XYZ file of C-alpha atoms in Angstrom:
568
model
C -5.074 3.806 26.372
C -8.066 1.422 25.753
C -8.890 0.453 22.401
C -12.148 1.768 20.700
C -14.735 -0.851 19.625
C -16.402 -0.296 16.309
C -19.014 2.039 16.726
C -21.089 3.277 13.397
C -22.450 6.231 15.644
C -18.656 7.273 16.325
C -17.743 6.989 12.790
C -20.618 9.408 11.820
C -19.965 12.012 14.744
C -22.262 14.748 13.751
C -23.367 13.289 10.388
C -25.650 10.606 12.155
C -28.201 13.066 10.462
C -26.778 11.702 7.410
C -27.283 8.415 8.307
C -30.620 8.703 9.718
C -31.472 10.466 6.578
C -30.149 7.756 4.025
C -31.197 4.532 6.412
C -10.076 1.307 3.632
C -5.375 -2.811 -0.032
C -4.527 -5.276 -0.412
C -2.137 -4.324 1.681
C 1.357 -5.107 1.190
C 4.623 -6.590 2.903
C 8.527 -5.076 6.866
C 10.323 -1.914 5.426
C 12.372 -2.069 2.619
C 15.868 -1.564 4.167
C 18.679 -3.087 3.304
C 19.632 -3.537 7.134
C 16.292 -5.925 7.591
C 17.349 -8.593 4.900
C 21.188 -8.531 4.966
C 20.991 -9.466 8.972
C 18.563 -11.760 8.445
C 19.271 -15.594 10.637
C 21.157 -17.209 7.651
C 19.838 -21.078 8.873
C 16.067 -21.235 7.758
C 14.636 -22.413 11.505
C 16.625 -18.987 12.889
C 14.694 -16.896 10.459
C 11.735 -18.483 11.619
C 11.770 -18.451 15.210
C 13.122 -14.015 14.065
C 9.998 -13.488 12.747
C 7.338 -16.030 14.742
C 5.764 -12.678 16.273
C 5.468 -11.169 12.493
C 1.733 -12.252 13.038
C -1.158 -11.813 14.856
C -3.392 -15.089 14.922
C -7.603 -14.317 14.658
C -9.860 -16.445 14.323
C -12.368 -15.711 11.313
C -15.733 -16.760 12.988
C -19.127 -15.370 12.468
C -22.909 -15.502 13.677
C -24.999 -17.746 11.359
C -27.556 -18.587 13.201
C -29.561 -16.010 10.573
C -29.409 -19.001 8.189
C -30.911 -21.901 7.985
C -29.916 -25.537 6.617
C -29.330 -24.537 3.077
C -27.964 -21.010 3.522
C -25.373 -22.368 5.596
C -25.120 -25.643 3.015
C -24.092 -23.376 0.497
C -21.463 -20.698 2.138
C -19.608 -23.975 3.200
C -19.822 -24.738 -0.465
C -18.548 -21.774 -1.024
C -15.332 -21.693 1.662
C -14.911 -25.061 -0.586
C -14.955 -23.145 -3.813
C -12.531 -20.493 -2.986
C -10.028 -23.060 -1.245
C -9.115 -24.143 -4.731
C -7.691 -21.046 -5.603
C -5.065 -21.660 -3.007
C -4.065 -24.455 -5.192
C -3.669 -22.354 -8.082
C -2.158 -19.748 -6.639
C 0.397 -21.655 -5.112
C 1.527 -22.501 -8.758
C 1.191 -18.647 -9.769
C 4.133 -18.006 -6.985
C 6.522 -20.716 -6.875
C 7.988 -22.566 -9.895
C 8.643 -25.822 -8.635
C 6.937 -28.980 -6.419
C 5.063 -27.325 -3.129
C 5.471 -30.331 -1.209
C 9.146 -30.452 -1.961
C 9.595 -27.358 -1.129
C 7.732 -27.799 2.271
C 9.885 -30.604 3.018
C 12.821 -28.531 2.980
C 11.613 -26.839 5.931
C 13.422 -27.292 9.160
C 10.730 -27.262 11.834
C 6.723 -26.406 11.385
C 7.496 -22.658 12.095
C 9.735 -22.332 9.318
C 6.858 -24.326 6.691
C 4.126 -22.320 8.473
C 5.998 -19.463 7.655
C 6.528 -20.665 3.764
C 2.740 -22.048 3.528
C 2.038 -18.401 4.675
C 3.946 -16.796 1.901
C 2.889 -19.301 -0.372
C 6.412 -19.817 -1.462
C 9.743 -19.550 0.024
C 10.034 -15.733 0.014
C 9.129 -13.372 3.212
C 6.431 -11.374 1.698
C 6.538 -9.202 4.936
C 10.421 -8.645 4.753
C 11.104 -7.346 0.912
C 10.997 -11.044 -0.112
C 14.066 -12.758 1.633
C 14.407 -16.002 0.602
C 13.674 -18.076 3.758
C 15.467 -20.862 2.461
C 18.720 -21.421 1.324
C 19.697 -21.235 -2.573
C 16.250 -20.122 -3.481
C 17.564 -17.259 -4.800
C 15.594 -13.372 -5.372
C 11.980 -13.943 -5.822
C 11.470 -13.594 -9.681
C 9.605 -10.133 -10.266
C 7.464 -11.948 -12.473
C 6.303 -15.022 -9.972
C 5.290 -17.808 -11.985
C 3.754 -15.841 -15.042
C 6.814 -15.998 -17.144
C 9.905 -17.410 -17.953
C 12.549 -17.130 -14.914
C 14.848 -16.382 -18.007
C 12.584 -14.167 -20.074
C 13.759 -10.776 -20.712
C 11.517 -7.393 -20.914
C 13.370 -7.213 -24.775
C 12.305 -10.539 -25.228
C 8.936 -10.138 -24.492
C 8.323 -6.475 -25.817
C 9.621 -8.114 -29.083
C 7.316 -10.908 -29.099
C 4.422 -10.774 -31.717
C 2.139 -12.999 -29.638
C -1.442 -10.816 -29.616
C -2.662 -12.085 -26.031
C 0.931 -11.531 -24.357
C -0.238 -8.657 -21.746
C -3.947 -9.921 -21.237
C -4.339 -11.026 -17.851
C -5.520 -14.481 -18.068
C -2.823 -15.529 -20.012
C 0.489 -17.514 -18.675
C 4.104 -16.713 -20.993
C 5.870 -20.292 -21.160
C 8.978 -21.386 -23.910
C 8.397 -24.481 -26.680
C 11.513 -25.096 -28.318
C 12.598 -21.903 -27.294
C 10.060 -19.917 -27.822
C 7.473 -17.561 -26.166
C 3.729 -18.952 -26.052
C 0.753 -18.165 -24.540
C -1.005 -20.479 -22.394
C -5.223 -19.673 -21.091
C -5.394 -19.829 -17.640
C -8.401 -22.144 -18.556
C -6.369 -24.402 -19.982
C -3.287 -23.931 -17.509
C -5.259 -24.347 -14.139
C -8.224 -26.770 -16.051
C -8.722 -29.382 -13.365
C -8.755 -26.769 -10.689
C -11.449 -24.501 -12.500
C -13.947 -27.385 -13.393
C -14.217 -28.246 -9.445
C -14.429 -25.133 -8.549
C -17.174 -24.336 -11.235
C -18.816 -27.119 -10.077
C -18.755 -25.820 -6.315
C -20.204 -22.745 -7.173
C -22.973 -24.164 -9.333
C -23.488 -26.401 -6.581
C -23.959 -23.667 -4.279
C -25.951 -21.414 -6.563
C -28.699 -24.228 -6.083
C -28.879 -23.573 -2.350
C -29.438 -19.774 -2.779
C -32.293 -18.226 -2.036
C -31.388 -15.031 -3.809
C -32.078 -15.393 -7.585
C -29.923 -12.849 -8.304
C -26.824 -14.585 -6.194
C -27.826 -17.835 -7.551
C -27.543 -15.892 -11.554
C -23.764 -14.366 -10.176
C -22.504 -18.179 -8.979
C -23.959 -19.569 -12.559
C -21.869 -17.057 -14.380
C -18.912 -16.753 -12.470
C -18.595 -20.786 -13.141
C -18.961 -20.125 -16.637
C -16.544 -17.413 -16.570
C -14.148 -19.470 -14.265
C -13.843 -21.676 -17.315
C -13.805 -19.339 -20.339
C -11.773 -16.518 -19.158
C -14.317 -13.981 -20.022
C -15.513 -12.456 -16.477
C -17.137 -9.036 -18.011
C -20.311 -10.550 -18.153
C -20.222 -11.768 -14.509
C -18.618 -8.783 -13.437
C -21.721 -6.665 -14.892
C -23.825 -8.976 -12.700
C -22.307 -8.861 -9.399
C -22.545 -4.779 -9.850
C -26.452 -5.338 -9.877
C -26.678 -6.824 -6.479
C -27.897 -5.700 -3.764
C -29.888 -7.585 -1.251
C -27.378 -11.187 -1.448
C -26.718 -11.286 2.384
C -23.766 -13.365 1.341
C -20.966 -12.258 -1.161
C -17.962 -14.255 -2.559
C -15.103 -13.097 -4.357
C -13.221 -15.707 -6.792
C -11.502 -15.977 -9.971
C -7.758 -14.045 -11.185
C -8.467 -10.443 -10.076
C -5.450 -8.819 -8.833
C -2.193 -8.081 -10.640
C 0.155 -6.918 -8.010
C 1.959 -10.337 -8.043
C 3.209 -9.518 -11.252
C 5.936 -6.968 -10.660
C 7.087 -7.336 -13.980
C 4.246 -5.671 -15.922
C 1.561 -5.686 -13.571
C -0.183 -7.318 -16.464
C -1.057 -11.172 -15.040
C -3.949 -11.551 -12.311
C -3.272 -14.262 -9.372
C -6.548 -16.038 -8.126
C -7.951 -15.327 -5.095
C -11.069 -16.207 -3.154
C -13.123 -14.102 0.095
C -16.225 -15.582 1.620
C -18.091 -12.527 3.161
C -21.079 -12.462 5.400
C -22.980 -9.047 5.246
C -23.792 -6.368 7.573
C -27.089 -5.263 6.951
C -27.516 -2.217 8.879
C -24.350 -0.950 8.344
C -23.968 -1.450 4.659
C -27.102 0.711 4.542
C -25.487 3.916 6.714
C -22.605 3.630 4.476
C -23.969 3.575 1.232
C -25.572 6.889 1.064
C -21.716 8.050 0.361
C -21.281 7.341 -2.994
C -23.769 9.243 -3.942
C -21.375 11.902 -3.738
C -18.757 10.728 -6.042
C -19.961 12.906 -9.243
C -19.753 16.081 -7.652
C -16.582 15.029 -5.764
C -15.140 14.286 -9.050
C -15.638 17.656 -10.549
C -14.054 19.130 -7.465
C -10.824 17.562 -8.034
C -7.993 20.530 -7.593
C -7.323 19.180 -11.693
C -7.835 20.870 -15.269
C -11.183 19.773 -16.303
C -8.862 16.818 -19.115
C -8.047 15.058 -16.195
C -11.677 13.900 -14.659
C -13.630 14.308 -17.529
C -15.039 10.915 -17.015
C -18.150 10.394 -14.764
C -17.720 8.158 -12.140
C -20.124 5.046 -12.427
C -23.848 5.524 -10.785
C -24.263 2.273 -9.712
C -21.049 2.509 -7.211
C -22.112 1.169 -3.657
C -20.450 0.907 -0.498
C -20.968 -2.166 2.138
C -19.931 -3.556 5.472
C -19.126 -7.608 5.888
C -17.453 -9.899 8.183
C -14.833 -11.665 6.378
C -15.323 -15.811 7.274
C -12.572 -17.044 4.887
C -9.494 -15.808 2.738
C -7.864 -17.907 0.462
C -5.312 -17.751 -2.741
C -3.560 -14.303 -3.491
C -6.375 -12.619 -0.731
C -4.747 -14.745 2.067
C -0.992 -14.385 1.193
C 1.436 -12.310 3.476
C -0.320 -8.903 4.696
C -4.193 -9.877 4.672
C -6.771 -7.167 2.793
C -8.999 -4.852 5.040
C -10.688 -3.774 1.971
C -12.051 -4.740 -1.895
C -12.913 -2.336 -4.586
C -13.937 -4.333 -7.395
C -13.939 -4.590 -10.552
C -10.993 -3.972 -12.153
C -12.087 -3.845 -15.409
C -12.402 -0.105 -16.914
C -15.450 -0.856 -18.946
C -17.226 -2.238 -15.846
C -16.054 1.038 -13.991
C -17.022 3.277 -16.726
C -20.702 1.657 -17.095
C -21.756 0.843 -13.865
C -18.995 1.781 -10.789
C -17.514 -0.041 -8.493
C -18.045 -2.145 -5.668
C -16.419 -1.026 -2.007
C -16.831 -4.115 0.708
C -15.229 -3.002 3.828
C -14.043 -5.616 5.912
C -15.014 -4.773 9.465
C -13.774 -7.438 11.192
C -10.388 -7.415 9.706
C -9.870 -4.132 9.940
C -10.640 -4.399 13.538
C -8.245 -7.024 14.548
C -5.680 -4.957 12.674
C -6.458 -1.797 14.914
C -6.708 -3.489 17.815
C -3.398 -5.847 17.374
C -1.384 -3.452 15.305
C -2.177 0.194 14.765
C -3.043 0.835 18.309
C -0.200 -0.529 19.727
C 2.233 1.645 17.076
C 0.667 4.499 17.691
C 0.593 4.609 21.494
C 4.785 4.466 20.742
C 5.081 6.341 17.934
C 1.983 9.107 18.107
C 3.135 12.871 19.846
C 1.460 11.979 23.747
C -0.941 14.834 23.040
C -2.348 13.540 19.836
C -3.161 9.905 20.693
C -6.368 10.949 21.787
C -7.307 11.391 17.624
C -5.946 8.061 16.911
C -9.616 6.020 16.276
C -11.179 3.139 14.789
C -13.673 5.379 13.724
C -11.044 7.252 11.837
C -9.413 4.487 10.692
C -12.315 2.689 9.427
C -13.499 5.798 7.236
C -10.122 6.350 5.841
C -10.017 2.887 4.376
C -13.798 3.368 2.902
C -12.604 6.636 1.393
C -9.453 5.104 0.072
C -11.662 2.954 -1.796
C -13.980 5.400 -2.849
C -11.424 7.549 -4.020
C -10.514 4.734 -6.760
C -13.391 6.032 -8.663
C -12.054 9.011 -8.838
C -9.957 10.409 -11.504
C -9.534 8.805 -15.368
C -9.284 5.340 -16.138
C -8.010 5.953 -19.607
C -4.810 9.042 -20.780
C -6.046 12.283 -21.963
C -4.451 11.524 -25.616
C -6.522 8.500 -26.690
C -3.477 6.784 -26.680
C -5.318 4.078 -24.236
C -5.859 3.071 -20.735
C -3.726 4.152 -17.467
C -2.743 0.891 -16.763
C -2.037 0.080 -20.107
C 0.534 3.696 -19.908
C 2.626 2.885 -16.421
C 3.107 -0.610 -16.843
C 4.518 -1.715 -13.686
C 4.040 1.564 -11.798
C 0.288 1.822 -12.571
C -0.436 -0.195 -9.088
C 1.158 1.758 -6.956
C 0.644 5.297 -8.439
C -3.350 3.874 -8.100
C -2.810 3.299 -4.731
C -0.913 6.107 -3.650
C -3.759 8.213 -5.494
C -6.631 6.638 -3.218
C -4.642 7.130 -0.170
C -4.221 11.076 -0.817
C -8.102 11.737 -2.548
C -9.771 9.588 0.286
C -8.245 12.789 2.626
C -9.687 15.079 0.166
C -12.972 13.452 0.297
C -13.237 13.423 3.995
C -12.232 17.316 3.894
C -14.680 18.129 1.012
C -17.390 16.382 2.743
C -16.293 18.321 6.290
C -16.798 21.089 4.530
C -20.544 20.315 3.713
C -21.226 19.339 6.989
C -21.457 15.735 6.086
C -19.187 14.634 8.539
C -18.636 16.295 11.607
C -15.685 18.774 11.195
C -14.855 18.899 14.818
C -12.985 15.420 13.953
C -11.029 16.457 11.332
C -7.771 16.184 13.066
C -9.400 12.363 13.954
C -8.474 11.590 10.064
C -5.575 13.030 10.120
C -3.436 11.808 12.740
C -4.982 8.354 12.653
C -4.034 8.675 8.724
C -0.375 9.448 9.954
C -0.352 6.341 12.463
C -1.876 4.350 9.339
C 1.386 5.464 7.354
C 3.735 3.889 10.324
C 1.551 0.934 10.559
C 1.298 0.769 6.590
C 5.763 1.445 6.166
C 6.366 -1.399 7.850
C 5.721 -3.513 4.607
C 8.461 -1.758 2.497
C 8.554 -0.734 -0.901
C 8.128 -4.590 -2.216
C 4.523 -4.079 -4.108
C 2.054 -1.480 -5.488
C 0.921 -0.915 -1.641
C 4.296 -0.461 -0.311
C 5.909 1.761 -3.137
C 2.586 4.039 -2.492
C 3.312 4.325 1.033
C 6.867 5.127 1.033
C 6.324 7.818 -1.747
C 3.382 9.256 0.554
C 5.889 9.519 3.783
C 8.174 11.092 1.560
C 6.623 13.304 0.103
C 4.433 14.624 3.261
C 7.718 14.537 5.197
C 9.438 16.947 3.032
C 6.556 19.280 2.946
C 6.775 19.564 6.705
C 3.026 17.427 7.424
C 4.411 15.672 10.351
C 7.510 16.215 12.626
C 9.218 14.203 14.515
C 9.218 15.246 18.254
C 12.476 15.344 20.037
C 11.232 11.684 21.940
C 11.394 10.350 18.890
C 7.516 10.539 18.727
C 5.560 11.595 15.211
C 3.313 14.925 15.386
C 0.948 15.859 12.343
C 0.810 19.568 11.276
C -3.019 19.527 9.836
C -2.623 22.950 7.907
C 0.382 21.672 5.964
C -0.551 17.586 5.972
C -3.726 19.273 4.278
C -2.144 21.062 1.753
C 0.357 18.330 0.531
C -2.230 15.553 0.285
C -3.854 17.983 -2.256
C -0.770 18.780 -4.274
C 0.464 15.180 -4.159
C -3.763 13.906 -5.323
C -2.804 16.291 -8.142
C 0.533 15.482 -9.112
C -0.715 11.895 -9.460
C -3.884 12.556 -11.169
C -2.365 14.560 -13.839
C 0.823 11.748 -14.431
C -2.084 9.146 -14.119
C -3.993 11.581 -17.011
C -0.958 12.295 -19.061
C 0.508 8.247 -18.707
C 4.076 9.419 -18.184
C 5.531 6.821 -17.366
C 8.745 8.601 -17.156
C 7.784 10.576 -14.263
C 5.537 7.460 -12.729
C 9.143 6.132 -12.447
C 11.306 9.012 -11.129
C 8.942 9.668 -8.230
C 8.904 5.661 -7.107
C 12.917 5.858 -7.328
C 13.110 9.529 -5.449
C 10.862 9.006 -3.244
C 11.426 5.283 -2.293
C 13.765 5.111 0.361
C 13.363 4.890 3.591
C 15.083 7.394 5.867
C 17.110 6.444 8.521
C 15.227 7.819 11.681
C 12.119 5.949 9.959
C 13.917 2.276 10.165
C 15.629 2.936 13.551
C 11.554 3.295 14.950
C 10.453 0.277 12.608
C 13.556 -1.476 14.858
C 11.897 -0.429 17.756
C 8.264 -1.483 16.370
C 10.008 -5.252 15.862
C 11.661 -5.046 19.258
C 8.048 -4.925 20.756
C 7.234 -7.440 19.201
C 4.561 -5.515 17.280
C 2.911 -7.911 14.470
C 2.853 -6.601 11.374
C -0.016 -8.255 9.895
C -2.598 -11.240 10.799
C -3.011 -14.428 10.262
C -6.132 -16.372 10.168
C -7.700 -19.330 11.991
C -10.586 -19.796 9.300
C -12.487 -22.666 7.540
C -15.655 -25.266 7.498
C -14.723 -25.878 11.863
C -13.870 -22.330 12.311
C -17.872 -21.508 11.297
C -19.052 -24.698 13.193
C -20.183 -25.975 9.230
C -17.507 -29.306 9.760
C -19.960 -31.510 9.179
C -20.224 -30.353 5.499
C -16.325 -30.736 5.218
C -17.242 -34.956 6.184
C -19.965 -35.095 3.585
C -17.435 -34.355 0.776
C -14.338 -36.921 1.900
């Protein structure tokens, strides 16, 4: 079956009148069986050479002839900015010496393989130590004390213990605090100086404000101010993402934020067809099948939707399963005030059809349904899934504070499994107005349901991969898909329909009421992953299916090397 191209006619179907009128994740690591790590090669170049087709190579390249000397001067600044957060992250996730560590590798496979993971743990294979006496990969990476206890540190009086810019270490003994600003110092100031360096080649003032204050905030650990800032811009044809922003490394508390950097590039004309979407957020909000307590709050105005080409990843962005998709920021107040951000990654996501979900599906899909598998599809469900983030509370319905702040280490993942599930309601809703063509309904759908098999494959290891083993679950007990006597998935849209709603609500109101209780009995229920499921992620691996990407990307990827000599 040939592959669809991307297409923002296709995506729009019948709502091109939409369009004409107004002109998805970090994504997790393979499933979390028991079978996949205890047969695992036990000499570290066997594992290697195992899992050498675990990835699909793409280069991250991009037209810039739109620029001229000093636009492109200053996004290779900026590729140089965000490749210091690999250096930090690298000592977020692993303990000890990196180039020790790398020298323990066998062959280059098996240190690819580790520089991949940044650290000696499979992030695509529920964290099997590639290397002998590693041991488990601490839940809380590098943020705390290998031999800190949750007592220990629930116990502790220290005020700034759960902020996110904060690292737990022992002196004599004890639990301290330590500033990221002061932990990572050396790091921060070049990369401060990077970005002010490139905020003099920008010829957006606005852009040029962002770079000045994300330097500052690089160094003070107070990004609100930034944060406010980058929600204000609109016409930068060239975004960056840098700084600690993401807290699923921390599987602890889901408290600490790893650092991360994205150089983006964007797509005008699309950007433009998309954005006309969040518009509908408040009234989508008030639809929510919820008592009125549990979306009281009004979804920011200032929420926008856009479409780039990813030219570099780097940091906590770049390790294991690669991002198709960024909903920023994470800060409530932010959201509250002003919205959120939702950059869709076109290329990415395109590679990842064409290499990956395309190639499941066409094994996996009922024959007679393939036809509704489409990037089209797929690309819409990811933008919902973001959308759908600002949907919902951000704080419990008893004062008692924020969500987050309530399910502690399941607060990722019920977030996530929560976008998943309203980003189907939003497409329906919006179906229903005649926004988007209803004829294509069943596009959504089934592509959703190949998404699922594409999205299982990373386990139950993080936030993304708990979500989508408690979303199988719970649509394969309510009947939403069968599975075909060839072994081949088939999606019932009546009932697929219905349980997306119920399960939006379920997690809306335990989101609402901050149970954490119940946050925790549905992960454990509904985390497992059936038997018939890992036989056909067996047969996914036989095929030598990849399960993510990885990236040929930098200053000679862009044809910008001779900015890379000017520095040495």
């Amino acid at each position: 079956m040939p592959t669809p191209r991307f297409s923002p006619l296709r995506l729009l179907g019948a709502a091109c009148l939409l369009a004409a009128l107004a002109a998805c994740a970090r994504e997790p690591g393979p499933a979390a069986t028991a079978t996949a790590t205890t047969s695992a090669p036990q000499s570290p170049a066997d594992y290697a050479a195992a899992h050498a087709h675990d990835y699909a190579t793409v280069p991250l390249r991009a037209d810039l002839s739109r620029f001229d000397a000093r636009g492109r001067r200053m996004i290779a600044l900026l590729i140089q900015a965000c490749d210091v957060t690999n250096e930090i992250f690298w000592r977020q996730s692993w303990n000890g010496d990196r180039a020790e560590l790398l020298a323990r590798a066998p062959n280059a496979a098996a240190r690819t393989l580790i520089e991949i993971n940044y650290g000696p743990w499979d992030r695509l294979n529920e964290d099997a130590p590639m290397l002998p006496d590693v041991g488990p990969r601490p839940p809380g990476a590098a943020f705390y004390p290998v031999d800190m206890s949750k007592e220990e540190f629930e116990a502790s009086p220290l005020p700034d213990k759960t902020s996110p810019y904060t690292l737990l270490r022992r002196e004599a003994g004890r639990l301290v605090t330590v500033p990221y600003r002061e932990a990572y110092r050396p790091q921060l100031e070049r990369a401060a100086a990077l970005l002010r360096e490139a905020a003099g080649f920008s010829d957006d003032a606005a852009f040029a404000a962002y770079l000045r204050m994300r330097a500052d905030a690089l160094l003070s650990d107070d990004y609100r101010a930034s944060d406010l800032a980058w929600m204000d811009m609109k016409t930068n044809p060239v975004d960056v993402v840098i700084g600690p922003i993401e807290v699923y490394d921390d599987r602890l508390y889901g408290y600490k934020a790893a650092y991360e950097g994205l150089v983006l590039i964007k797509d005008q004309a699309w950007s433009e067809k998309l954005a006309r979407f969040a518009e509908f957020l408040p009234a989508l909000q008030q639809g929510l099948p919820v008592p009125a307590k549990y979306k009281a709050e009004r979804p920011g105005a200032n929420a926008d939707l856009n479409a780039y080409r990813a030219v570099f990843y780097a940091g906590d962005a770049n390790a294991g399963a690669k991002t198709i998709a960024i909903n920023l920021p994470n800060d409530e107040d932010v959201q509250l005030r002003k919205g959120t951000r939702r950059l869709q990654l076109e290329n990415v996501m395109q590679a990842k059809f064409d290499a990956i979900l395309m190639p499941i599906a066409q094994r996996l899909i009922a024959r007679d349904q393939l036809r509704h598998v489409t990037f089209d599809a797929f690309f819409a469900n990811t933008m919902f899934h973001e959308v759908a983030h600002g949907l919902g509370i951000k704080k419990t319905v008893d004062g008692r504070g924020t969500v987050d702040e309530a399910l502690k280490e399941y607060a990722s993942s019920l977030e996530e499994g929560k976008a998943d599930v309203l980003g189907l309601y939003m497409i329906d809703a919006l179906s229903a107005q005649g926004e988007l063509d209803k004829a294509k309904l069943m596009d959504h759908y089934v592509t959703f349901l190949a998404g699922i098999l594409r999205s299982v494959r990373f386990g139950a290891s993080d936030a993304h991969g708990k979500a989508n083993m408690l979303r199988f679950n719970y649509f394969a007990r309510r009947g939403a898909f069968v599975r075909d006597a060839d072994g081949r998935y088939r999606v019932d849209l009546g009932k697929m329909r219905s349980a997306a709603r119920e399960l939006g609500a379920k997690l809306l109101t335990v989101q609402g009421d901050g149970d954490y209780e119940e946050a925790r009995r549905m992960s454990e229920s509904l985390g497992a992953v059936p038997a018939s499921l890992a036989a056909d992620l067996a047969t996914l691996k036989a095929a030598k299916i990849p399960i993510d990407l990885r990236f040929e990307q930098g200053l000679a990827t862009l044809g910008l090397g001779e900015y890379a000599a000017e520095r040495r």
